[in-house]
Short mmCIF file of C-alpha atoms in Angstrom, two decimals:
data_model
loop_
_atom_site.label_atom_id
_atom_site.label_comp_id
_atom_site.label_asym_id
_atom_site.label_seq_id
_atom_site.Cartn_x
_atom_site.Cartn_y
_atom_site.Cartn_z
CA UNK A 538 48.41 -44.26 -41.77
CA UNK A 539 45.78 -41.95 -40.59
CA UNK A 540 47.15 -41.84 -37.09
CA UNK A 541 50.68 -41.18 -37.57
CA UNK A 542 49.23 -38.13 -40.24
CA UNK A 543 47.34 -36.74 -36.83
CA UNK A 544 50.18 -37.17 -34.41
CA UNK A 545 52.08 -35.31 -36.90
CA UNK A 546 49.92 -32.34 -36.63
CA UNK A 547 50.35 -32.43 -33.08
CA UNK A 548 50.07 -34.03 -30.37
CA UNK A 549 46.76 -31.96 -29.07
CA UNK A 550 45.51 -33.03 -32.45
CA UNK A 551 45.76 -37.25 -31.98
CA UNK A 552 45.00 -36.80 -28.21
CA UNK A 553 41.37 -35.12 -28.91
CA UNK A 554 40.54 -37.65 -31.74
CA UNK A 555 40.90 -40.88 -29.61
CA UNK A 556 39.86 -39.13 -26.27
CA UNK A 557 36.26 -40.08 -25.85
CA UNK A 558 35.45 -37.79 -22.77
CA UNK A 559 36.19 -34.80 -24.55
CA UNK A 560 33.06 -32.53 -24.62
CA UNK A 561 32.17 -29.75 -27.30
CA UNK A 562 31.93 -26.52 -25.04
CA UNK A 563 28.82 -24.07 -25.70
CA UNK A 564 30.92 -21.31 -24.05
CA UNK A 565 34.81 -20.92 -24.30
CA UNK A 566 36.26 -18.96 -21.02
CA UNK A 567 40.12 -20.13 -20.20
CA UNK A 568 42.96 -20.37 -22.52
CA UNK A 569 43.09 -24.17 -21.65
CA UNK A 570 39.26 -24.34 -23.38
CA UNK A 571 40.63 -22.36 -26.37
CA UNK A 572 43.76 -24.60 -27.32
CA UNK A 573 41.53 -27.68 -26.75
CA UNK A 574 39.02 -25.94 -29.16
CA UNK A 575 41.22 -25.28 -31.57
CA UNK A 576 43.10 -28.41 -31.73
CA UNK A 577 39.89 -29.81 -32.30
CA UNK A 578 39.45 -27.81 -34.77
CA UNK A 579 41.88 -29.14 -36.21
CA UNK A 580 41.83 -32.75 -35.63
CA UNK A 581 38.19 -32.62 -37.55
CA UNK A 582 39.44 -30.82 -40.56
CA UNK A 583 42.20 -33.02 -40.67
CA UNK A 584 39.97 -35.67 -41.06
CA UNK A 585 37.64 -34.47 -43.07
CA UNK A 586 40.07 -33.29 -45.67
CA UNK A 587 41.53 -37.01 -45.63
CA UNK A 588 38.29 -38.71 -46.29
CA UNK A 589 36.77 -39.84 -49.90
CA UNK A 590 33.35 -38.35 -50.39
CA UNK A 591 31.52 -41.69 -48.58
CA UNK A 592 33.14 -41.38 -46.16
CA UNK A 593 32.75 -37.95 -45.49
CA UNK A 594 28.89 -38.50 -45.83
CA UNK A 595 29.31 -41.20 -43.34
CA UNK A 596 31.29 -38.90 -40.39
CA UNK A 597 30.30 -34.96 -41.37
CA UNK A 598 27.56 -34.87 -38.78
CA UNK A 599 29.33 -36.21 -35.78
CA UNK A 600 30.36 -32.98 -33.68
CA UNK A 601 33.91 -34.46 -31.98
CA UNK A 602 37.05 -36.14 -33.68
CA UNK A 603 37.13 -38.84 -31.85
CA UNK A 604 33.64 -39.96 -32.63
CA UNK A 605 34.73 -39.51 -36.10
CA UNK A 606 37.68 -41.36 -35.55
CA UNK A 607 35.49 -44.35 -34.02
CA UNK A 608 33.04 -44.03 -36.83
CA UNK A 609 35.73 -44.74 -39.25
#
């Protein structure tokens, strides 16, 4: 039930929580880099909002959704 709550935040969301090659930038410069960021964003608070406290102990210092995702 998770997933279908992400994909219904977005597509952007779901894609950056299962796509393993996506890479935290130190710099943002194109407006490609910003949506990505910001879906991200999103796809991590989405998840953490989502989780019981445990679990959120388990996940809160990964830095990507998708290794959250995979964690869980």
């Amino acid at each position: 039930h998770m997933s279908d709550y992400l994909e219904s935040l977005g597509s952007k969301i779901w894609s950056i929580c299962v796509d393993k090659t996506y890479i935290v930038e130190d710099a943002i410069f194109t407006n490609l880099q910003i949506s990505q960021h910001e879906a991200k964003c999103k796809a991590r608070y989405a998840l953490f909002v989502s989780l019981s406290c445990v679990e959120f102990d388990r996940v809160s210092d990964l830095p990507t959704a998708s290794d959250i995702w995979a964690q869980l």
